[in-house]
Amino acid sequence: MRTKYFNLRSTLRLHLVLILIAIYMQFGCKKLISIDYPVNKYTSEQVFSSTSAAVTAMTGVYANFRTMQKNINSGLMADEIKLRQVSQSDVYYINAVTSVDQLNQARWGQLYSSYIYSVNSIIEGITESNSIPEDKKKVLLGEAKFIRGYCYFYLVNLYGDVPLVLTTNFKTNANIKRSSKADVYNQILIDLKEAKANLSPEFLSTDLTTATTERLRPNRGAATALLARVYLYLGMWDQAETEATAVIGDNAHYELLNDLNDVFVKNNREAVWQLQPEKQIDGSTNTVDGQSFIPRDGGEPQFSVSDFLMNAFENNDLRKQKWLSTITYGNEQIPIFYKYKIGSSNAGGIQDQQEYVMVIRFAELFLIRAEARVHKGLLIGANSAESDLNTIRNRAGLLNTTANSSETMLDAIFHERQVELFTEGEQRWLDLKRSGKINEIMTSICQAKGGNWLSYKALMPIPSSEFLLNPSLRGHQNPGYSE
């Protein structure tokens, strides 16, 4: 939220679109977007004067948004990823992040400046436009509010109470206080409900009318799935079950794939929403996870699978066989993450792209519904927590769960989330927090990693730079951290 850089609304909208188009030109998202006229002909009046221009702006958000899909630091903070080489991530690995950490500052800045401010500008521009047809407005507003809800979900879970920025007014944003978690969650629900109502059940192309096989723009299923997750976090069990069931029952668009090797390829039917990776300088089109976890030929991996995660898998779990691998470095066999198969060594043009970044995945909905059903007393039998949990376990080649009480079933579900959703969407870190077991688990985990766990570390610090920019934040740092 770099409010000192904000300018008047019309100028900002022009700058926003120019930046977003520049991002597009750099990343080459040919499947996402088509520009109808030269960039230098855009004016503040033209930014939202047509559907294609507005789509360009929204697509630019997606092009930029994929840079946030890097779950490494949260995986390092938790018990998923082992750090093998010295890097900026050292402080995350030993749970010693401070308010001056540059990566944390960049994360906060991305969420506010790059995404929330951008979609706020788009929401205002589309709402005020007299040129965009109403049906297209609905879709674009649905997409923008979905992104805003998604960003605030992570802000409130990583930082706790956060400023709730819903406007581009620089005077308002320059002096905005932290809102309570309850108020932030209320806004998330408002945004996601509107997104669900406005978005099509189909995956749409850039004309916002034609259905496409590309799963790169969020649709109604994505909004519904994220609503299910939010309701789960809020302990609203009926609503979590209802929203999860709506996605699970959409057989026209989604299914649980039998072959685990197919789960992370582009446009597969287990994908609820994906992002297209950028083309690298060397011509490769691999995902961020592929770049980070699969080293170049002969190289030492910077990250490997932690012993804690390796030991969490049951015997004969196909996920351990298909989604993990090993490489030889020197005389050492090193376990690496292998959900994505294409690493930095695999060069190739954009047309050869085989994998997209998975943001929301169908399998999660079964685990959401299972957890909600436990709290509703639906433990075993048909249409129960047991049946949903076994759906995921059986796909992984495992026998049915033996859990038969609320306590053992919840433990089984959280364990299944650990071995199913690892390195996806920071879910493990957030699960440790919401389970109430983070202090119990992280005390020994952090010590084993060379750090010292203190309970306040469950929240990230607000970056120190924000206290200089926003006077209303001063005196309101998260406990345990300096401003």
PDB file of N, CA and C in Angstrom, residues 43-124:
ATOM      1  N   THR A  43      -5.900   6.747 -23.484  1.00  0.00           N
ATOM      2  CA  THR A  43      -6.060   7.944 -22.662  1.00  0.00           C
ATOM      3  C   THR A  43      -6.891   7.557 -21.467  1.00  0.00           C
ATOM      4  N   SER A  44      -6.979   8.447 -20.496  1.00  0.00           N
ATOM      5  CA  SER A  44      -7.752   8.128 -19.308  1.00  0.00           C
ATOM      6  C   SER A  44      -9.212   7.891 -19.631  1.00  0.00           C
ATOM      7  N   GLU A  45      -9.712   8.491 -20.712  1.00  0.00           N
ATOM      8  CA  GLU A  45     -11.096   8.260 -21.115  1.00  0.00           C
ATOM      9  C   GLU A  45     -11.264   6.916 -21.808  1.00  0.00           C
ATOM     10  N   GLN A  46     -10.189   6.430 -22.446  1.00  0.00           N
ATOM     11  CA  GLN A  46     -10.284   5.204 -23.216  1.00  0.00           C
ATOM     12  C   GLN A  46     -10.069   3.943 -22.388  1.00  0.00           C
ATOM     13  N   VAL A  47      -9.511   4.105 -21.192  1.00  0.00           N
ATOM     14  CA  VAL A  47      -9.142   2.937 -20.413  1.00  0.00           C
ATOM     15  C   VAL A  47     -10.324   1.993 -20.225  1.00  0.00           C
ATOM     16  N   PHE A  48     -11.493   2.544 -19.894  1.00  0.00           N
ATOM     17  CA  PHE A  48     -12.674   1.726 -19.688  1.00  0.00           C
ATOM     18  C   PHE A  48     -13.776   2.097 -20.680  1.00  0.00           C
ATOM     19  N   SER A  49     -13.346   2.416 -21.891  1.00  0.00           N
ATOM     20  CA  SER A  49     -14.314   2.817 -22.915  1.00  0.00           C
ATOM     21  C   SER A  49     -14.804   1.632 -23.732  1.00  0.00           C
ATOM     22  N   SER A  50     -14.198   0.467 -23.556  1.00  0.00           N
ATOM     23  CA  SER A  50     -14.618  -0.711 -24.318  1.00  0.00           C
ATOM     24  C   SER A  50     -14.348  -1.959 -23.501  1.00  0.00           C
ATOM     25  N   THR A  51     -15.049  -3.009 -23.858  1.00  0.00           N
ATOM     26  CA  THR A  51     -14.850  -4.283 -23.160  1.00  0.00           C
ATOM     27  C   THR A  51     -13.418  -4.772 -23.326  1.00  0.00           C
ATOM     28  N   SER A  52     -12.874  -4.650 -24.531  1.00  0.00           N
ATOM     29  CA  SER A  52     -11.525  -5.169 -24.778  1.00  0.00           C
ATOM     30  C   SER A  52     -10.488  -4.434 -23.947  1.00  0.00           C
ATOM     31  N   ALA A  53     -10.653  -3.116 -23.779  1.00  0.00           N
ATOM     32  CA  ALA A  53      -9.703  -2.357 -22.968  1.00  0.00           C
ATOM     33  C   ALA A  53      -9.813  -2.753 -21.505  1.00  0.00           C
ATOM     34  N   ALA A  54     -11.043  -2.944 -21.031  1.00  0.00           N
ATOM     35  CA  ALA A  54     -11.232  -3.351 -19.644  1.00  0.00           C
ATOM     36  C   ALA A  54     -10.696  -4.763 -19.411  1.00  0.00           C
ATOM     37  N   VAL A  55     -10.892  -5.656 -20.381  1.00  0.00           N
ATOM     38  CA  VAL A  55     -10.348  -7.007 -20.281  1.00  0.00           C
ATOM     39  C   VAL A  55      -8.826  -6.957 -20.235  1.00  0.00           C
ATOM     40  N   THR A  56      -8.236  -6.053 -21.027  1.00  0.00           N
ATOM     41  CA  THR A  56      -6.789  -5.873 -21.004  1.00  0.00           C
ATOM     42  C   THR A  56      -6.305  -5.516 -19.609  1.00  0.00           C
ATOM     43  N   ALA A  57      -7.019  -4.597 -18.959  1.00  0.00           N
ATOM     44  CA  ALA A  57      -6.630  -4.190 -17.613  1.00  0.00           C
ATOM     45  C   ALA A  57      -6.742  -5.356 -16.633  1.00  0.00           C
ATOM     46  N   MET A  58      -7.841  -6.097 -16.692  1.00  0.00           N
ATOM     47  CA  MET A  58      -8.038  -7.206 -15.764  1.00  0.00           C
ATOM     48  C   MET A  58      -7.052  -8.333 -16.028  1.00  0.00           C
ATOM     49  N   THR A  59      -6.760  -8.576 -17.294  1.00  0.00           N
ATOM     50  CA  THR A  59      -5.813  -9.633 -17.632  1.00  0.00           C
ATOM     51  C   THR A  59      -4.410  -9.268 -17.165  1.00  0.00           C
ATOM     52  N   GLY A  60      -4.108  -7.975 -17.183  1.00  0.00           N
ATOM     53  CA  GLY A  60      -2.824  -7.539 -16.656  1.00  0.00           C
ATOM     54  C   GLY A  60      -2.674  -7.867 -15.184  1.00  0.00           C
ATOM     55  N   VAL A  61      -3.760  -7.799 -14.448  1.00  0.00           N
ATOM     56  CA  VAL A  61      -3.719  -8.186 -13.041  1.00  0.00           C
ATOM     57  C   VAL A  61      -3.334  -9.656 -12.917  1.00  0.00           C
ATOM     58  N   TYR A  62      -3.926 -10.517 -13.766  1.00  0.00           N
ATOM     59  CA  TYR A  62      -3.584 -11.939 -13.713  1.00  0.00           C
ATOM     60  C   TYR A  62      -2.120 -12.163 -14.080  1.00  0.00           C
ATOM     61  N   ALA A  63      -1.638 -11.425 -15.078  1.00  0.00           N
ATOM     62  CA  ALA A  63      -0.240 -11.574 -15.489  1.00  0.00           C
ATOM     63  C   ALA A  63       0.697 -11.223 -14.346  1.00  0.00           C
ATOM     64  N   ASN A  64       0.325 -10.205 -13.574  1.00  0.00           N
ATOM     65  CA  ASN A  64       1.130  -9.806 -12.426  1.00  0.00           C
ATOM     66  C   ASN A  64       0.861 -10.723 -11.230  1.00  0.00           C
ATOM     67  N   PHE A  65      -0.367 -11.173 -11.117  1.00  0.00           N
ATOM     68  CA  PHE A  65      -0.809 -11.939  -9.964  1.00  0.00           C
ATOM     69  C   PHE A  65      -0.045 -13.243  -9.812  1.00  0.00           C
ATOM     70  N   ARG A  66       0.379 -13.847 -10.905  1.00  0.00           N
ATOM     71  CA  ARG A  66       1.041 -15.150 -10.817  1.00  0.00           C
ATOM     72  C   ARG A  66       2.349 -15.069 -10.062  1.00  0.00           C
ATOM     73  N   THR A  67       2.931 -13.865  -9.943  1.00  0.00           N
ATOM     74  CA  THR A  67       4.177 -13.751  -9.187  1.00  0.00           C
ATOM     75  C   THR A  67       3.949 -13.965  -7.705  1.00  0.00           C
ATOM     76  N   MET A  68       2.677 -13.870  -7.240  1.00  0.00           N
ATOM     77  CA  MET A  68       2.388 -14.114  -5.834  1.00  0.00           C
ATOM     78  C   MET A  68       2.292 -15.599  -5.519  1.00  0.00           C
ATOM     79  N   GLN A  69       2.151 -16.422  -6.535  1.00  0.00           N
ATOM     80  CA  GLN A  69       1.917 -17.841  -6.294  1.00  0.00           C
ATOM     81  C   GLN A  69       3.218 -18.566  -5.978  1.00  0.00           C
ATOM     82  N   LYS A  70       3.925 -18.061  -5.002  1.00  0.00           N
ATOM     83  CA  LYS A  70       5.180 -18.676  -4.585  1.00  0.00           C
ATOM     84  C   LYS A  70       5.039 -19.036  -3.120  1.00  0.00           C
ATOM     85  N   ASN A  71       4.838 -20.319  -2.870  1.00  0.00           N
ATOM     86  CA  ASN A  71       4.490 -20.770  -1.537  1.00  0.00           C
ATOM     87  C   ASN A  71       5.704 -21.183  -0.714  1.00  0.00           C
ATOM     88  N   ILE A  72       6.887 -20.842  -1.190  1.00  0.00           N
ATOM     89  CA  ILE A  72       8.101 -21.374  -0.586  1.00  0.00           C
ATOM     90  C   ILE A  72       8.307 -20.858   0.830  1.00  0.00           C
ATOM     91  N   ASN A  73       8.156 -19.556   1.040  1.00  0.00           N
ATOM     92  CA  ASN A  73       8.454 -19.017   2.363  1.00  0.00           C
ATOM     93  C   ASN A  73       7.531 -19.568   3.441  1.00  0.00           C
ATOM     94  N   SER A  74       6.241 -19.725   3.119  1.00  0.00           N
ATOM     95  CA  SER A  74       5.334 -20.324   4.102  1.00  0.00           C
ATOM     96  C   SER A  74       5.673 -21.793   4.325  1.00  0.00           C
ATOM     97  N   GLY A  75       6.091 -22.483   3.274  1.00  0.00           N
ATOM     98  CA  GLY A  75       6.518 -23.871   3.419  1.00  0.00           C
ATOM     99  C   GLY A  75       7.762 -24.004   4.257  1.00  0.00           C
ATOM    100  N   LEU A  76       8.665 -23.008   4.153  1.00  0.00           N
ATOM    101  CA  LEU A  76       9.859 -22.987   4.987  1.00  0.00           C
ATOM    102  C   LEU A  76       9.506 -22.695   6.438  1.00  0.00           C
ATOM    103  N   MET A  77       8.565 -21.772   6.652  1.00  0.00           N
ATOM    104  CA  MET A  77       8.162 -21.438   8.014  1.00  0.00           C
ATOM    105  C   MET A  77       7.519 -22.628   8.708  1.00  0.00           C
ATOM    106  N   ALA A  78       6.811 -23.437   7.944  1.00  0.00           N
ATOM    107  CA  ALA A  78       6.124 -24.595   8.513  1.00  0.00           C
ATOM    108  C   ALA A  78       7.073 -25.787   8.550  1.00  0.00           C
ATOM    109  N   ASP A  79       6.591 -26.936   8.149  1.00  0.00           N
ATOM    110  CA  ASP A  79       7.381 -28.165   8.264  1.00  0.00           C
ATOM    111  C   ASP A  79       7.436 -28.924   6.943  1.00  0.00           C
ATOM    112  N   GLU A  80       7.327 -28.190   5.829  1.00  0.00           N
ATOM    113  CA  GLU A  80       7.274 -28.842   4.523  1.00  0.00           C
ATOM    114  C   GLU A  80       8.614 -28.854   3.805  1.00  0.00           C
ATOM    115  N   ILE A  81       9.324 -27.724   3.824  1.00  0.00           N
ATOM    116  CA  ILE A  81      10.475 -27.508   2.956  1.00  0.00           C
ATOM    117  C   ILE A  81      11.752 -27.382   3.782  1.00  0.00           C
ATOM    118  N   LYS A  82      12.786 -28.048   3.333  1.00  0.00           N
ATOM    119  CA  LYS A  82      14.105 -27.917   3.948  1.00  0.00           C
ATOM    120  C   LYS A  82      14.946 -26.964   3.116  1.00  0.00           C
ATOM    121  N   LEU A  83      15.559 -26.006   3.758  1.00  0.00           N
ATOM    122  CA  LEU A  83      16.435 -25.047   3.084  1.00  0.00           C
ATOM    123  C   LEU A  83      17.855 -25.599   3.083  1.00  0.00           C
ATOM    124  N   ARG A  84      18.443 -25.713   1.883  1.00  0.00           N
ATOM    125  CA  ARG A  84      19.754 -26.335   1.749  1.00  0.00           C
ATOM    126  C   ARG A  84      20.858 -25.323   1.450  1.00  0.00           C
ATOM    127  N   GLN A  85      20.512 -24.142   0.997  1.00  0.00           N
ATOM    128  CA  GLN A  85      21.507 -23.144   0.633  1.00  0.00           C
ATOM    129  C   GLN A  85      21.157 -21.804   1.275  1.00  0.00           C
ATOM    130  N   VAL A  86      22.165 -21.052   1.608  1.00  0.00           N
ATOM    131  CA  VAL A  86      21.960 -19.740   2.220  1.00  0.00           C
ATOM    132  C   VAL A  86      21.258 -18.824   1.227  1.00  0.00           C
ATOM    133  N   SER A  87      20.239 -18.111   1.708  1.00  0.00           N
ATOM    134  CA  SER A  87      19.501 -17.195   0.844  1.00  0.00           C
ATOM    135  C   SER A  87      18.735 -16.219   1.712  1.00  0.00           C
ATOM    136  N   GLN A  88      17.960 -15.340   1.047  1.00  0.00           N
ATOM    137  CA  GLN A  88      17.096 -14.412   1.777  1.00  0.00           C
ATOM    138  C   GLN A  88      16.058 -15.147   2.605  1.00  0.00           C
ATOM    139  N   SER A  89      15.815 -16.402   2.263  1.00  0.00           N
ATOM    140  CA  SER A  89      14.777 -17.166   2.948  1.00  0.00           C
ATOM    141  C   SER A  89      15.235 -17.745   4.281  1.00  0.00           C
ATOM    142  N   ASP A  90      16.490 -17.514   4.667  1.00  0.00           N
ATOM    143  CA  ASP A  90      17.002 -18.077   5.917  1.00  0.00           C
ATOM    144  C   ASP A  90      16.115 -17.724   7.106  1.00  0.00           C
ATOM    145  N   VAL A  91      15.687 -16.452   7.178  1.00  0.00           N
ATOM    146  CA  VAL A  91      14.916 -16.008   8.345  1.00  0.00           C
ATOM    147  C   VAL A  91      13.542 -16.663   8.390  1.00  0.00           C
ATOM    148  N   TYR A  92      13.007 -17.046   7.224  1.00  0.00           N
ATOM    149  CA  TYR A  92      11.732 -17.764   7.204  1.00  0.00           C
ATOM    150  C   TYR A  92      11.918 -19.181   7.720  1.00  0.00           C
ATOM    151  N   TYR A  93      13.011 -19.785   7.349  1.00  0.00           N
ATOM    152  CA  TYR A  93      13.253 -21.179   7.731  1.00  0.00           C
ATOM    153  C   TYR A  93      13.377 -21.335   9.241  1.00  0.00           C
ATOM    154  N   ILE A  94      13.995 -20.365   9.901  1.00  0.00           N
ATOM    155  CA  ILE A  94      14.154 -20.456  11.361  1.00  0.00           C
ATOM    156  C   ILE A  94      13.121 -19.598  12.082  1.00  0.00           C
ATOM    157  N   ASN A  95      12.088 -19.170  11.352  1.00  0.00           N
ATOM    158  CA  ASN A  95      10.987 -18.400  11.939  1.00  0.00           C
ATOM    159  C   ASN A  95      11.495 -17.169  12.687  1.00  0.00           C
ATOM    160  N   ALA A  96      12.292 -16.367  11.978  1.00  0.00           N
ATOM    161  CA  ALA A  96      12.891 -15.177  12.586  1.00  0.00           C
ATOM    162  C   ALA A  96      12.661 -13.938  11.727  1.00  0.00           C
ATOM    163  N   VAL A  97      11.517 -13.867  11.052  1.00  0.00           N
ATOM    164  CA  VAL A  97      11.201 -12.720  10.199  1.00  0.00           C
ATOM    165  C   VAL A  97      10.994 -11.484  11.066  1.00  0.00           C
ATOM    166  N   THR A  98      11.504 -10.348  10.615  1.00  0.00           N
ATOM    167  CA  THR A  98      11.330  -9.078  11.321  1.00  0.00           C
ATOM    168  C   THR A  98      10.582  -8.086  10.441  1.00  0.00           C
ATOM    169  N   SER A  99      10.245  -6.952  11.009  1.00  0.00           N
ATOM    170  CA  SER A  99       9.472  -5.934  10.286  1.00  0.00           C
ATOM    171  C   SER A  99      10.263  -5.282   9.166  1.00  0.00           C
ATOM    172  N   VAL A 100      11.586  -5.463   9.146  1.00  0.00           N
ATOM    173  CA  VAL A 100      12.394  -4.857   8.079  1.00  0.00           C
ATOM    174  C   VAL A 100      12.757  -5.861   6.995  1.00  0.00           C
ATOM    175  N   ASP A 101      12.257  -7.068   7.093  1.00  0.00           N
ATOM    176  CA  ASP A 101      12.562  -8.089   6.079  1.00  0.00           C
ATOM    177  C   ASP A 101      12.028  -7.649   4.717  1.00  0.00           C
ATOM    178  N   GLN A 102      12.866  -7.708   3.698  1.00  0.00           N
ATOM    179  CA  GLN A 102      12.498  -7.208   2.368  1.00  0.00           C
ATOM    180  C   GLN A 102      11.466  -8.089   1.683  1.00  0.00           C
ATOM    181  N   LEU A 103      11.550  -9.399   1.864  1.00  0.00           N
ATOM    182  CA  LEU A 103      10.584 -10.283   1.222  1.00  0.00           C
ATOM    183  C   LEU A 103       9.188 -10.089   1.806  1.00  0.00           C
ATOM    184  N   ASN A 104       9.115  -9.900   3.123  1.00  0.00           N
ATOM    185  CA  ASN A 104       7.825  -9.637   3.759  1.00  0.00           C
ATOM    186  C   ASN A 104       7.266  -8.293   3.303  1.00  0.00           C
ATOM    187  N   GLN A 105       8.134  -7.316   3.192  1.00  0.00           N
ATOM    188  CA  GLN A 105       7.705  -6.000   2.704  1.00  0.00           C
ATOM    189  C   GLN A 105       7.201  -6.087   1.275  1.00  0.00           C
ATOM    190  N   ALA A 106       7.891  -6.880   0.460  1.00  0.00           N
ATOM    191  CA  ALA A 106       7.472  -7.041  -0.934  1.00  0.00           C
ATOM    192  C   ALA A 106       6.123  -7.749  -1.008  1.00  0.00           C
ATOM    193  N   ARG A 107       5.910  -8.730  -0.140  1.00  0.00           N
ATOM    194  CA  ARG A 107       4.636  -9.455  -0.141  1.00  0.00           C
ATOM    195  C   ARG A 107       3.473  -8.536   0.205  1.00  0.00           C
ATOM    196  N   TRP A 108       3.636  -7.766   1.261  1.00  0.00           N
ATOM    197  CA  TRP A 108       2.608  -6.795   1.656  1.00  0.00           C
ATOM    198  C   TRP A 108       2.363  -5.801   0.523  1.00  0.00           C
ATOM    199  N   GLY A 109       3.448  -5.306  -0.055  1.00  0.00           N
ATOM    200  CA  GLY A 109       3.321  -4.335  -1.135  1.00  0.00           C
ATOM    201  C   GLY A 109       2.639  -4.907  -2.361  1.00  0.00           C
ATOM    202  N   GLN A 110       2.953  -6.162  -2.691  1.00  0.00           N
ATOM    203  CA  GLN A 110       2.276  -6.817  -3.807  1.00  0.00           C
ATOM    204  C   GLN A 110       0.779  -6.889  -3.579  1.00  0.00           C
ATOM    205  N   LEU A 111       0.402  -7.372  -2.409  1.00  0.00           N
ATOM    206  CA  LEU A 111      -1.012  -7.576  -2.129  1.00  0.00           C
ATOM    207  C   LEU A 111      -1.796  -6.272  -2.190  1.00  0.00           C
ATOM    208  N   TYR A 112      -1.219  -5.214  -1.659  1.00  0.00           N
ATOM    209  CA  TYR A 112      -1.936  -3.936  -1.656  1.00  0.00           C
ATOM    210  C   TYR A 112      -1.750  -3.154  -2.949  1.00  0.00           C
ATOM    211  N   SER A 113      -0.514  -2.864  -3.307  1.00  0.00           N
ATOM    212  CA  SER A 113      -0.276  -1.974  -4.456  1.00  0.00           C
ATOM    213  C   SER A 113      -0.542  -2.651  -5.786  1.00  0.00           C
ATOM    214  N   SER A 114      -0.021  -3.859  -5.955  1.00  0.00           N
ATOM    215  CA  SER A 114      -0.097  -4.500  -7.265  1.00  0.00           C
ATOM    216  C   SER A 114      -1.458  -5.112  -7.542  1.00  0.00           C
ATOM    217  N   TYR A 115      -2.149  -5.569  -6.508  1.00  0.00           N
ATOM    218  CA  TYR A 115      -3.387  -6.302  -6.730  1.00  0.00           C
ATOM    219  C   TYR A 115      -4.619  -5.551  -6.221  1.00  0.00           C
ATOM    220  N   ILE A 116      -4.673  -5.251  -4.932  1.00  0.00           N
ATOM    221  CA  ILE A 116      -5.883  -4.632  -4.386  1.00  0.00           C
ATOM    222  C   ILE A 116      -6.100  -3.246  -4.971  1.00  0.00           C
ATOM    223  N   TYR A 117      -5.045  -2.427  -5.012  1.00  0.00           N
ATOM    224  CA  TYR A 117      -5.229  -1.094  -5.588  1.00  0.00           C
ATOM    225  C   TYR A 117      -5.618  -1.196  -7.061  1.00  0.00           C
ATOM    226  N   SER A 118      -5.006  -2.117  -7.774  1.00  0.00           N
ATOM    227  CA  SER A 118      -5.317  -2.277  -9.199  1.00  0.00           C
ATOM    228  C   SER A 118      -6.773  -2.669  -9.407  1.00  0.00           C
ATOM    229  N   VAL A 119      -7.259  -3.663  -8.642  1.00  0.00           N
ATOM    230  CA  VAL A 119      -8.646  -4.085  -8.858  1.00  0.00           C
ATOM    231  C   VAL A 119      -9.631  -3.041  -8.342  1.00  0.00           C
ATOM    232  N   ASN A 120      -9.256  -2.282  -7.312  1.00  0.00           N
ATOM    233  CA  ASN A 120     -10.124  -1.183  -6.887  1.00  0.00           C
ATOM    234  C   ASN A 120     -10.296  -0.172  -8.011  1.00  0.00           C
ATOM    235  N   SER A 121      -9.200   0.120  -8.695  1.00  0.00           N
ATOM    236  CA  SER A 121      -9.268   1.046  -9.821  1.00  0.00           C
ATOM    237  C   SER A 121     -10.129   0.489 -10.944  1.00  0.00           C
ATOM    238  N   ILE A 122      -9.987  -0.804 -11.194  1.00  0.00           N
ATOM    239  CA  ILE A 122     -10.788  -1.447 -12.238  1.00  0.00           C
ATOM    240  C   ILE A 122     -12.267  -1.454 -11.846  1.00  0.00           C
ATOM    241  N   ILE A 123     -12.563  -1.766 -10.596  1.00  0.00           N
ATOM    242  CA  ILE A 123     -13.955  -1.767 -10.133  1.00  0.00           C
ATOM    243  C   ILE A 123     -14.583  -0.392 -10.325  1.00  0.00           C
ATOM    244  N   GLU A 124     -13.870   0.650  -9.939  1.00  0.00           N
ATOM    245  CA  GLU A 124     -14.395   2.001 -10.085  1.00  0.00           C
ATOM    246  C   GLU A 124     -14.572   2.377 -11.546  1.00  0.00           C
TER     247      GLU A 124
END
